[in-house]
Amino acid sequence: MKKINKSPLILLAIGVLVIGLSSVGAARASMIAQRDENDLDFRTATFDIDFTGNIADGEIVFPAMAEDENVKIGKMYDEAISVQNTSGGEYEEFIRVVVKKSWLKDKKKSLALNPEMIEIQVAPNWYINKAESTAEQDVYYLTEPVKQGTEKPFITGIKVNDGVTKVVENTGTETTIVNTYSYNGASIKLSLQADAVQTNNGDDAIRAAWGIGESFTGVDNEGNEKSVSFVISDK
Amino acid sequence: MKTKWLCIVAAAALVVSISAVKPALAYFTATKTVTGTTKELKIGDSVPDIHEDIEGMIKEISILNTGDYDIFVRAKAITPDNWEAKFTPTEGWVQGDDGYYYYTKPVSPDEQTATKLTLEITPKDVSEDYEVPESFNVIIVQEATKVVYDKDGNPVPDDWANAISSQIDVGR
């Protein structure tokens, strides 16, 4: 050891040699000859997720709402968006969807308008993690693994809370009142981010990818709050 | 001194080489993002127009929605003392307990009530004699509130406290 310490050049040379060798690919291949038919089509399986349903050209569309000439305040419009495990292999996935809601006015985000006036209805078996919720964002989790190719309904409806008609500025005269509605001319912007993580070593994978444990306080699609746990088979 | 510098260089090379190696212990993850925007809400309103036809002592009133959004309307008549407005039921109009006459159907933008509120102005049945004035005014007050819907799409009136109102004086 003493000798090596006295020869840092040797130490440096060894280090550079190790790094150099590790960066060189398998160069010592033997000379072989083979026919094209023997080539292997070797591809790694893909791990993927996608949205289906009311999606056109990569954007969410709202056909039920578009049918009405005016958006009817308080009406639950049936809009359907699902998530699908589109992995190329046989991978199962745990899935969550981050929902962000906001109001646009003149195509710009309006901070004065309340995102909680936008209500979405989701399918059963999705749970909001309350710890991650804000007025603008909710994170929905499926606690059971989703098999490859399986489609899971997520959003089933959307409505505008009738509270938007209460946000009003009254002006006018003694005999005439003029109401100016803050939400007049506003449109809803909905952003969905689907995240998938592997189910093998699920508890570690969930913690590493999403930063939560295998259990959390969840709110179901009817507003009931309870403790829920991911269904992890290889624990 | 030279040795010290060489050690520093070796340590630096080691750090660089370690940091250049990508993390090998990663989990399979995937992400997909989509966004979308709805059409604009049109909930602006303006004062509905009251239109009145007078035939003798009978007033027929219709109300036009001049706003952008469906509304419910109601109206009431304010009469001089010893006179009253007698309500003649017509389809769609009902008499409330609060002195207002309610049109029970939503009125769409640029449309008016399909039937007219019919009121006959008559003297009250009083025991004392009184003189019938040669002229008098009846004030018609109308109010409108937005239509909100239940989740199944059935129309219900919004809070009348947020109603917009106007009035006209009618008489002879």
Coordinates of C-alpha atoms in Angstrom, one line a residue:
Chain A
M1 CA 0.0 0.0 0.0
K2 CA 2.8 2.3 1.0
K3 CA 4.5 1.6 -2.3
I4 CA 1.4 2.4 -4.3
N5 CA 0.9 5.6 -2.4
K6 CA 4.4 6.6 -3.3
S7 CA 3.6 5.9 -7.0
P8 CA 0.5 7.9 -7.9
L9 CA 1.4 7.6 -11.5
I10 CA 0.8 3.9 -11.3
L11 CA -2.5 4.5 -9.6
L12 CA -3.5 7.0 -12.2
A13 CA -2.4 4.6 -15.0
I14 CA -4.5 1.8 -13.5
G15 CA -7.5 4.0 -13.2
V16 CA -7.3 5.2 -16.8
L17 CA -6.8 1.6 -18.0
V18 CA -9.9 0.4 -16.1
I19 CA -12.1 3.3 -17.4
G20 CA -10.8 2.7 -20.9
L21 CA -11.5 -1.0 -20.9
S22 CA -15.0 -0.5 -19.5
S23 CA -15.9 1.9 -22.3
V24 CA -14.7 -0.4 -25.0
G25 CA -17.4 -2.7 -26.3
A26 CA -16.9 -6.4 -27.1
A27 CA -14.1 -6.0 -29.6
R28 CA -12.8 -9.6 -29.3
A29 CA -15.3 -11.2 -31.5
S30 CA -14.3 -14.2 -33.4
M31 CA -14.6 -14.2 -37.2
I32 CA -17.8 -15.9 -38.1
A33 CA -19.8 -16.5 -41.2
Q34 CA -23.5 -16.9 -41.2
R35 CA -26.4 -16.7 -43.6
D36 CA -29.0 -13.9 -43.4
E37 CA -31.7 -16.4 -42.5
N38 CA -30.0 -17.2 -39.3
D39 CA -30.1 -13.6 -38.1
L40 CA -32.2 -13.1 -35.0
D41 CA -34.8 -10.4 -34.8
F42 CA -34.0 -9.4 -31.2
R43 CA -36.0 -6.6 -29.7
T44 CA -36.5 -5.7 -26.1
A45 CA -40.1 -5.7 -24.9
T46 CA -41.6 -2.2 -24.5
F47 CA -43.2 -0.8 -21.4
D48 CA -45.8 1.8 -22.3
I49 CA -49.1 3.4 -21.5
D50 CA -51.7 5.4 -23.5
F51 CA -55.0 7.1 -23.4
T52 CA -58.0 5.9 -25.4
G53 CA -61.6 7.2 -25.9
N54 CA -62.2 10.9 -26.5
I55 CA -58.8 11.6 -27.9
A56 CA -58.3 13.0 -31.4
D57 CA -54.9 13.9 -32.9
G58 CA -53.3 13.6 -29.5
E59 CA -55.7 16.0 -27.8
I60 CA -58.7 15.5 -25.5
V61 CA -62.0 16.2 -27.2
F62 CA -65.4 16.8 -25.6
P63 CA -68.1 15.5 -28.1
A64 CA -71.0 15.4 -25.6
M65 CA -70.4 19.0 -24.5
A66 CA -69.9 20.1 -28.1
E67 CA -73.4 18.8 -29.0
D68 CA -75.1 21.5 -26.9
E69 CA -75.0 25.0 -28.4
N70 CA -74.2 26.4 -25.0
V71 CA -72.5 24.5 -22.1
K72 CA -75.3 23.8 -19.6
I73 CA -74.2 24.7 -16.1
G74 CA -74.6 21.8 -13.7
K75 CA -75.2 19.1 -16.4
M76 CA -72.9 16.1 -16.2
Y77 CA -71.7 15.5 -19.7
D78 CA -70.8 11.9 -20.6
E79 CA -67.3 12.0 -21.8
A80 CA -65.2 8.8 -21.9
I81 CA -61.4 8.6 -21.5
S82 CA -59.6 5.4 -20.6
V83 CA -56.0 4.3 -20.0
Q84 CA -54.5 1.3 -21.6
N85 CA -51.5 -0.8 -20.8
T86 CA -49.9 -0.8 -24.3
S87 CA -46.7 -2.5 -23.4
G88 CA -45.1 -4.7 -26.0
G89 CA -44.3 -7.6 -23.6
E90 CA -46.3 -9.3 -20.9
Y91 CA -45.6 -6.6 -18.4
E92 CA -48.3 -5.7 -15.9
E93 CA -48.4 -2.1 -14.7
F94 CA -49.5 -0.1 -11.8
I95 CA -51.1 3.1 -13.2
R96 CA -51.9 6.5 -11.8
V97 CA -53.3 9.6 -13.6
V98 CA -52.4 13.2 -12.6
V99 CA -55.4 15.4 -13.5
K100 CA -54.8 19.2 -13.8
K101 CA -57.8 21.5 -14.2
S102 CA -57.7 25.2 -15.0
W103 CA -59.7 27.9 -16.7
L104 CA -58.6 29.8 -19.8
K105 CA -59.8 33.2 -20.7
D106 CA -58.6 34.7 -24.0
K107 CA -56.5 31.5 -24.3
K108 CA -54.5 32.4 -21.2
K109 CA -54.7 30.7 -17.9
S110 CA -56.8 32.6 -15.4
L111 CA -55.8 32.4 -11.8
A112 CA -58.8 34.3 -10.7
L113 CA -61.2 31.5 -11.6
N114 CA -61.6 28.5 -9.3
P115 CA -60.5 25.1 -10.8
E116 CA -62.7 23.4 -8.2
M117 CA -65.7 24.6 -10.3
I118 CA -64.6 22.0 -12.8
E119 CA -65.9 18.6 -11.7
I120 CA -64.9 15.3 -13.3
Q121 CA -66.5 12.0 -12.7
V122 CA -64.3 8.9 -12.7
A123 CA -65.0 5.2 -13.0
P124 CA -65.0 2.9 -9.9
N125 CA -61.7 1.6 -8.4
W126 CA -59.8 4.9 -8.9
Y127 CA -58.7 6.6 -5.7
I128 CA -57.5 10.1 -5.2
N129 CA -54.5 10.4 -2.9
K130 CA -55.6 13.3 -0.7
A131 CA -52.0 14.1 0.3
E132 CA -51.2 15.0 -3.3
S133 CA -54.4 17.0 -4.0
T134 CA -54.6 20.7 -4.6
A135 CA -57.4 22.9 -5.9
E136 CA -55.9 22.5 -9.4
Q137 CA -54.6 18.9 -9.2
D138 CA -55.8 15.5 -8.2
V139 CA -53.8 12.3 -8.5
Y140 CA -55.9 9.1 -9.1
Y141 CA -54.5 5.6 -8.5
L142 CA -55.6 2.2 -9.6
T143 CA -54.5 -0.1 -6.8
E144 CA -54.7 -3.3 -8.8
P145 CA -52.2 -4.2 -11.5
V146 CA -53.3 -3.7 -15.1
K147 CA -52.5 -6.5 -17.6
Q148 CA -50.9 -5.9 -20.9
G149 CA -53.5 -4.8 -23.5
T150 CA -56.1 -4.1 -20.8
E151 CA -58.1 -0.9 -21.0
K152 CA -59.4 0.7 -17.8
P153 CA -62.1 3.4 -18.0
F154 CA -61.0 6.6 -16.2
I155 CA -63.1 9.7 -16.9
T156 CA -66.8 9.1 -17.4
G157 CA -68.1 12.6 -17.2
I158 CA -67.4 16.3 -16.7
K159 CA -69.5 19.2 -15.5
V160 CA -69.3 22.8 -14.6
N161 CA -70.4 23.5 -11.0
D162 CA -73.4 25.8 -10.8
G163 CA -71.3 28.0 -8.4
V164 CA -70.0 29.8 -11.5
T165 CA -73.4 31.6 -11.8
K166 CA -72.9 33.0 -8.3
V167 CA -69.6 34.8 -9.0
V168 CA -71.2 38.0 -10.3
E169 CA -70.6 41.7 -10.0
N170 CA -73.8 43.7 -9.7
T171 CA -73.9 47.2 -11.2
G172 CA -76.7 49.3 -12.6
T173 CA -79.4 51.6 -11.4
E174 CA -82.2 51.5 -8.9
T175 CA -84.5 49.9 -11.4
T176 CA -82.1 47.9 -13.4
I177 CA -79.3 45.5 -12.2
V178 CA -76.6 44.5 -14.6
N179 CA -74.7 41.3 -13.7
T180 CA -71.2 40.7 -14.9
Y181 CA -70.2 37.0 -14.7
S182 CA -66.6 36.3 -14.1
Y183 CA -66.8 32.9 -15.8
N184 CA -68.4 34.2 -18.9
G185 CA -66.1 33.5 -21.9
A186 CA -64.0 31.1 -19.9
S187 CA -63.2 27.6 -21.2
I188 CA -62.0 24.5 -19.3
K189 CA -58.5 23.2 -19.8
L190 CA -57.9 19.6 -18.8
S191 CA -54.5 18.0 -18.7
L192 CA -54.0 14.3 -18.0
Q193 CA -50.7 12.6 -17.3
A194 CA -50.8 8.8 -17.1
D195 CA -47.9 7.2 -15.3
A196 CA -47.1 3.5 -15.2
V197 CA -44.6 1.5 -13.2
Q198 CA -43.7 -2.1 -13.1
T199 CA -45.4 -4.5 -10.7
N200 CA -42.3 -6.7 -10.0
N201 CA -40.9 -5.5 -6.7
G202 CA -44.0 -3.3 -6.7
D203 CA -43.6 -1.7 -3.4
D204 CA -40.0 -0.5 -4.1
A205 CA -40.9 0.5 -7.7
I206 CA -43.9 2.5 -6.5
R207 CA -41.9 4.2 -3.8
A208 CA -39.0 5.0 -6.2
A209 CA -41.2 6.2 -9.1
W210 CA -44.0 8.0 -7.3
G211 CA -42.7 8.6 -3.8
I212 CA -45.5 7.0 -1.9
G213 CA -45.8 3.9 0.2
E214 CA -47.9 0.8 -0.6
S215 CA -50.9 2.3 1.4
F216 CA -52.4 5.8 1.4
T217 CA -55.6 7.6 2.4
G218 CA -57.7 7.5 -0.7
V219 CA -61.0 9.0 -1.8
D220 CA -63.2 6.8 -4.1
N221 CA -65.4 8.0 -6.9
E222 CA -68.3 8.6 -4.5
G223 CA -66.3 10.8 -2.1
N224 CA -65.7 8.2 0.6
E225 CA -62.4 8.4 2.3
K226 CA -60.5 5.2 3.4
S227 CA -57.1 3.6 3.6
V228 CA -56.2 1.8 0.4
S229 CA -53.3 -0.5 -0.5
F230 CA -51.8 -1.5 -3.8
V231 CA -52.3 -5.2 -4.6
I232 CA -48.7 -6.4 -4.8
S233 CA -48.3 -10.1 -5.6
D234 CA -44.6 -10.6 -5.1
K235 CA -44.2 -9.3 -1.6
Chain B
M1 CA 4.1 18.6 -4.3
K2 CA 4.0 16.8 -7.6
T3 CA 2.7 13.7 -5.9
K4 CA -0.1 15.7 -4.3
W5 CA -1.3 17.1 -7.6
L6 CA -1.1 13.7 -9.3
C7 CA -3.3 12.3 -6.5
I8 CA -5.8 15.1 -7.0
V9 CA -5.9 14.4 -10.8
A10 CA -6.4 10.7 -10.1
A11 CA -9.3 11.4 -7.7
A12 CA -10.9 13.7 -10.2
A13 CA -10.6 11.1 -13.0
L14 CA -12.3 8.6 -10.7
V15 CA -15.2 10.9 -9.8
V16 CA -15.7 11.7 -13.5
S17 CA -15.7 8.1 -14.5
I18 CA -18.2 7.1 -11.8
S19 CA -20.6 9.9 -12.6
A20 CA -20.4 9.0 -16.3
V21 CA -21.9 5.6 -15.6
K22 CA -25.7 5.6 -15.9
P23 CA -27.7 4.2 -13.0
A24 CA -28.1 0.6 -13.7
L25 CA -30.8 -0.1 -11.0
A26 CA -33.9 1.6 -12.6
Y27 CA -37.5 0.5 -12.6
F28 CA -39.6 0.3 -15.7
T29 CA -41.8 3.4 -16.0
A30 CA -43.8 5.0 -18.8
T31 CA -45.6 8.4 -19.0
K32 CA -48.2 9.8 -21.4
T33 CA -49.7 13.3 -21.4
V34 CA -52.7 14.7 -23.2
T35 CA -54.5 18.0 -22.9
G36 CA -57.8 19.4 -24.2
T37 CA -59.9 22.6 -24.0
T38 CA -63.7 22.9 -24.0
K39 CA -65.7 25.5 -25.8
E40 CA -66.2 28.8 -23.9
L41 CA -69.0 29.2 -21.4
K42 CA -71.6 31.8 -22.5
I43 CA -73.3 32.9 -19.3
G44 CA -73.4 36.7 -20.0
D45 CA -76.8 38.3 -19.7
S46 CA -78.5 41.5 -20.4
V47 CA -81.8 42.8 -19.2
P48 CA -84.7 40.9 -20.8
D49 CA -87.1 43.0 -22.8
I50 CA -90.7 43.3 -21.6
H51 CA -93.3 43.6 -24.3
E52 CA -96.9 44.6 -23.3
D53 CA -100.2 44.6 -25.2
I54 CA -103.1 46.5 -23.6
E55 CA -106.7 45.9 -24.5
G56 CA -109.1 47.7 -22.2
M57 CA -108.0 46.8 -18.7
I58 CA -106.3 43.6 -19.7
K59 CA -102.5 43.5 -20.0
E60 CA -100.7 40.8 -21.9
I61 CA -97.0 40.6 -21.2
S62 CA -94.3 38.7 -22.9
I63 CA -90.6 38.7 -22.1
L64 CA -87.7 38.3 -24.5
N65 CA -84.3 36.8 -23.5
T66 CA -81.7 39.2 -24.8
G67 CA -78.7 37.4 -23.2
D68 CA -76.5 34.5 -24.2
Y69 CA -77.8 31.9 -21.9
D70 CA -81.1 30.2 -21.0
I71 CA -83.1 32.0 -18.4
F72 CA -86.2 31.6 -16.2
V73 CA -88.4 34.7 -15.9
R74 CA -91.0 35.9 -13.4
A75 CA -93.0 39.1 -13.2
K76 CA -95.3 40.9 -10.8
A77 CA -97.6 43.8 -11.0
I78 CA -97.7 46.7 -8.6
T79 CA -101.1 48.4 -8.7
P80 CA -102.5 51.5 -7.0
D81 CA -104.4 51.2 -3.8
N82 CA -107.8 49.7 -4.2
W83 CA -106.9 48.1 -7.5
E84 CA -105.6 44.7 -8.1
A85 CA -104.2 42.6 -10.9
K86 CA -106.3 39.5 -11.5
F87 CA -104.3 36.6 -13.0
T88 CA -105.8 34.7 -15.9
P89 CA -103.9 31.4 -16.2
T90 CA -102.3 30.7 -19.5
E91 CA -100.1 27.8 -20.4
G92 CA -96.7 28.0 -18.8
W93 CA -97.6 30.8 -16.3
V94 CA -98.3 30.1 -12.7
Q95 CA -99.0 32.3 -9.7
G96 CA -96.5 32.1 -6.9
D97 CA -97.1 32.7 -3.2
D98 CA -94.7 35.7 -3.2
G99 CA -96.7 37.9 -5.6
Y100 CA -94.7 36.9 -8.6
Y101 CA -96.1 35.1 -11.7
Y102 CA -93.6 32.5 -12.9
Y103 CA -93.0 31.2 -16.4
T104 CA -92.2 27.6 -15.9
K105 CA -90.2 26.9 -19.0
P106 CA -86.6 28.0 -19.8
V107 CA -86.4 30.9 -22.3
S108 CA -83.6 30.5 -24.8
P109 CA -81.4 33.4 -26.1
D110 CA -83.3 35.6 -28.6
E111 CA -86.6 33.8 -27.8
Q112 CA -89.5 35.1 -25.8
T113 CA -92.1 33.4 -23.6
A114 CA -94.3 31.3 -25.8
T115 CA -97.4 32.5 -24.1
K116 CA -98.3 35.8 -22.5
L117 CA -98.8 36.7 -18.9
T118 CA -102.4 37.9 -18.8
L119 CA -103.5 40.3 -16.0
E120 CA -106.8 42.1 -15.7
I121 CA -106.6 45.3 -13.7
T122 CA -109.8 45.5 -11.6
P123 CA -111.0 47.5 -8.6
K124 CA -110.7 45.7 -5.3
D125 CA -113.9 44.6 -3.7
V126 CA -114.0 47.1 -0.9
S127 CA -117.0 48.1 1.2
E128 CA -116.3 51.8 1.1
D129 CA -117.2 53.8 -1.9
Y130 CA -114.3 55.2 -3.9
E131 CA -113.7 57.2 -7.0
V132 CA -112.3 55.5 -10.1
P133 CA -109.4 57.7 -11.2
E134 CA -109.3 58.8 -14.8
S135 CA -105.8 57.5 -15.1
F136 CA -103.5 55.3 -13.1
N137 CA -100.2 53.4 -13.5
V138 CA -99.5 49.8 -13.0
I139 CA -95.8 48.9 -12.6
I140 CA -94.7 45.6 -14.1
V141 CA -91.5 44.3 -12.5
Q142 CA -89.8 41.4 -14.3
E143 CA -86.9 39.3 -13.1
A144 CA -84.7 36.7 -14.8
T145 CA -82.3 34.2 -13.4
K146 CA -80.1 31.7 -15.1
V147 CA -81.2 28.1 -15.8
V148 CA -78.9 25.6 -14.1
Y149 CA -79.2 21.9 -14.7
D150 CA -79.2 18.9 -12.6
K151 CA -76.7 16.2 -13.5
D152 CA -79.2 14.5 -15.8
G153 CA -79.6 17.8 -17.8
N154 CA -83.1 18.8 -16.4
P155 CA -83.5 22.5 -16.0
V156 CA -84.0 24.1 -12.6
P157 CA -84.0 27.8 -11.7
D158 CA -80.9 29.3 -10.2
D159 CA -81.0 31.4 -7.0
W160 CA -83.5 34.2 -7.6
A161 CA -81.3 36.3 -5.3
N162 CA -79.0 36.8 -8.3
A163 CA -81.8 37.8 -10.6
I164 CA -81.6 40.7 -13.0
S165 CA -84.6 42.9 -13.1
S166 CA -86.3 45.7 -14.9
Q167 CA -89.7 47.3 -14.8
I168 CA -92.1 49.2 -17.0
D169 CA -95.0 51.5 -16.1
V170 CA -98.2 50.7 -17.9
G171 CA -101.6 52.2 -17.4
R172 CA -104.2 54.4 -18.9

